[in-house]
Tab-separated table of C-alpha atoms in Angstrom:
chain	number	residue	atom	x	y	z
A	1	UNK	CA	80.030	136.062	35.674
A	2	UNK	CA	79.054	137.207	31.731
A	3	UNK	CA	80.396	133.418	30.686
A	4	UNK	CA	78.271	132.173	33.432
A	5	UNK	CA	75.122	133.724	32.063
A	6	UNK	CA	75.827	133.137	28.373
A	7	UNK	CA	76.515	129.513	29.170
A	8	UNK	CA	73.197	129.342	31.082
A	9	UNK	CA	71.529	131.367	28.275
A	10	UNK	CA	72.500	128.966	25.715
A	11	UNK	CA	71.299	126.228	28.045
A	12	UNK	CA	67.663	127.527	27.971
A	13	UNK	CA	67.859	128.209	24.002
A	14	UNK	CA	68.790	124.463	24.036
A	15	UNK	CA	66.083	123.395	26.817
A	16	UNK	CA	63.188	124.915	24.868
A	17	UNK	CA	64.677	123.924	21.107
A	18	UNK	CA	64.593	120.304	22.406
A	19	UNK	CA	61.463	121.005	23.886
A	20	UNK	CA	59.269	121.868	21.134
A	21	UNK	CA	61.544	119.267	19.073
A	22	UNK	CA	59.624	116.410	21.448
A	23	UNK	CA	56.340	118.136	20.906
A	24	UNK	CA	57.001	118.245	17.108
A	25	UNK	CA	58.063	114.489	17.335
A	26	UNK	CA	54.949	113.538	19.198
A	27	UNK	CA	52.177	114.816	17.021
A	28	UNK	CA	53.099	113.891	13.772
A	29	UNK	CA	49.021	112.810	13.444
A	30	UNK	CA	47.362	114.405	11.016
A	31	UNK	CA	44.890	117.103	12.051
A	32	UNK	CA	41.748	118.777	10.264
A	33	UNK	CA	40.936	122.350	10.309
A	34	UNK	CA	37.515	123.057	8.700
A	35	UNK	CA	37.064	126.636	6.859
A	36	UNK	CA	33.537	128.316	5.891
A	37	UNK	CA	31.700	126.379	2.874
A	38	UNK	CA	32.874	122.894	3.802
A	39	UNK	CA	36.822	123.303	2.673
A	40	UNK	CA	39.117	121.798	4.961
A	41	UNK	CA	42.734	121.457	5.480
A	42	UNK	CA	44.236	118.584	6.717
A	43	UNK	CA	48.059	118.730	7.774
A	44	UNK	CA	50.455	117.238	10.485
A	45	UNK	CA	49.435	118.974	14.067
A	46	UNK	CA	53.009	120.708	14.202
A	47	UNK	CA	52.143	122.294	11.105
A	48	UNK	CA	48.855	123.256	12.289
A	49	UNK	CA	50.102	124.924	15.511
A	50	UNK	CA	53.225	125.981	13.951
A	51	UNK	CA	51.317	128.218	11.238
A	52	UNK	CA	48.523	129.407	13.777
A	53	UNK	CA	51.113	130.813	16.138
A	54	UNK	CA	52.627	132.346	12.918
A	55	UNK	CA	49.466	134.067	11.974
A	56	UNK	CA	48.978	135.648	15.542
A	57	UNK	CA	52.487	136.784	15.696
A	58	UNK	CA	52.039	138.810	12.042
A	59	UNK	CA	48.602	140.236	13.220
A	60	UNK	CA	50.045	141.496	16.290
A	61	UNK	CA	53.331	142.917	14.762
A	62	UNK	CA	50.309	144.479	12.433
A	63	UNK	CA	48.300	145.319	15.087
A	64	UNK	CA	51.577	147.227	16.886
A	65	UNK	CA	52.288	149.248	13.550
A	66	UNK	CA	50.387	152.301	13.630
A	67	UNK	CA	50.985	153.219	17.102
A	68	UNK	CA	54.636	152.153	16.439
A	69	UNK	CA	54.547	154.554	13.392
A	70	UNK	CA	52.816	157.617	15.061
A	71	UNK	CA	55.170	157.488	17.882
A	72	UNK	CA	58.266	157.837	15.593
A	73	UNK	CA	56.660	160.587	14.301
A	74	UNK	CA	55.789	162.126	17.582
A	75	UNK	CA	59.669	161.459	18.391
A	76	UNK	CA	61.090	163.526	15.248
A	77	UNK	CA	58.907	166.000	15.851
A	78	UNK	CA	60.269	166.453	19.518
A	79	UNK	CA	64.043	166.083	18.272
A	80	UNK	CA	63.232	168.848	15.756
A	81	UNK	CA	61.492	171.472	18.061
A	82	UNK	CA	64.020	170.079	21.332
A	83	UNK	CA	67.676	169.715	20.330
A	84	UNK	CA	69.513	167.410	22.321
A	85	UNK	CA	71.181	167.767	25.549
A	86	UNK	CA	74.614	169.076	25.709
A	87	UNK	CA	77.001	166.519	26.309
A	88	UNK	CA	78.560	166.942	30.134
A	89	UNK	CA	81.939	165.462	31.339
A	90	UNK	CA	82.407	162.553	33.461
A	91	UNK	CA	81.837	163.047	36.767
A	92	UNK	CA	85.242	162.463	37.941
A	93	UNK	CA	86.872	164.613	35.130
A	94	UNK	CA	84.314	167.376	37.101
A	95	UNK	CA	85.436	166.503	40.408
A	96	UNK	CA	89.065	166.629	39.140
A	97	UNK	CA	88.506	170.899	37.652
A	98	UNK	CA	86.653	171.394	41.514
A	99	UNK	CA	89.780	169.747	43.338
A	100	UNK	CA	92.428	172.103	41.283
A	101	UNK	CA	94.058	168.737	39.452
């Protein structure tokens, strides 16, 4: 069943690699984006989307690390004041001490 799923994992890897491979292949036109003051940049469309999509993933990783950060804190600060668990058996080595084995 696990070979079964990695198989059909790497089938979707390869499904949306070729995917965006066709999109890349079909707008190789060049595309404008205009800035403030009259400055443009002019560029193939992949590139375009390619480095908008990598702008809103860094400025949402950004956005995600302060509350990322406080919450570590907040988590060392519990470990320190709340020590861990104690570590208990396996239930059947407990069933095993109950039934005398």
């Amino acid at each position: 069943m696990t070979s079964f799923l990695k198989l059909l994992q790497w089938v979707l890897k390869a499904a949306v690699f070729f995917t965006l491979f066709a999109f890349a292949l079909n707008n190789q036109h060049e595309a404008s984006v205009y800035f403030f003051f009259g400055t443009q940049w002019r560029s193939p469309m992949v590139l375009v989307v390619l480095t908008a999509f990598a702008i809103g993933v860094a400025v949402g990783v950004l956005g995600m690390v302060p509350r990322w950060w406080r919450h570590r804190q907040l988590a060392r600060q519990a470990e320190k004041t709340n020590p861990p668990p104690l570590q208990t058996p396996p239930a059947s080595e407990t069933a095993e001490h109950l039934h005398g084995a």
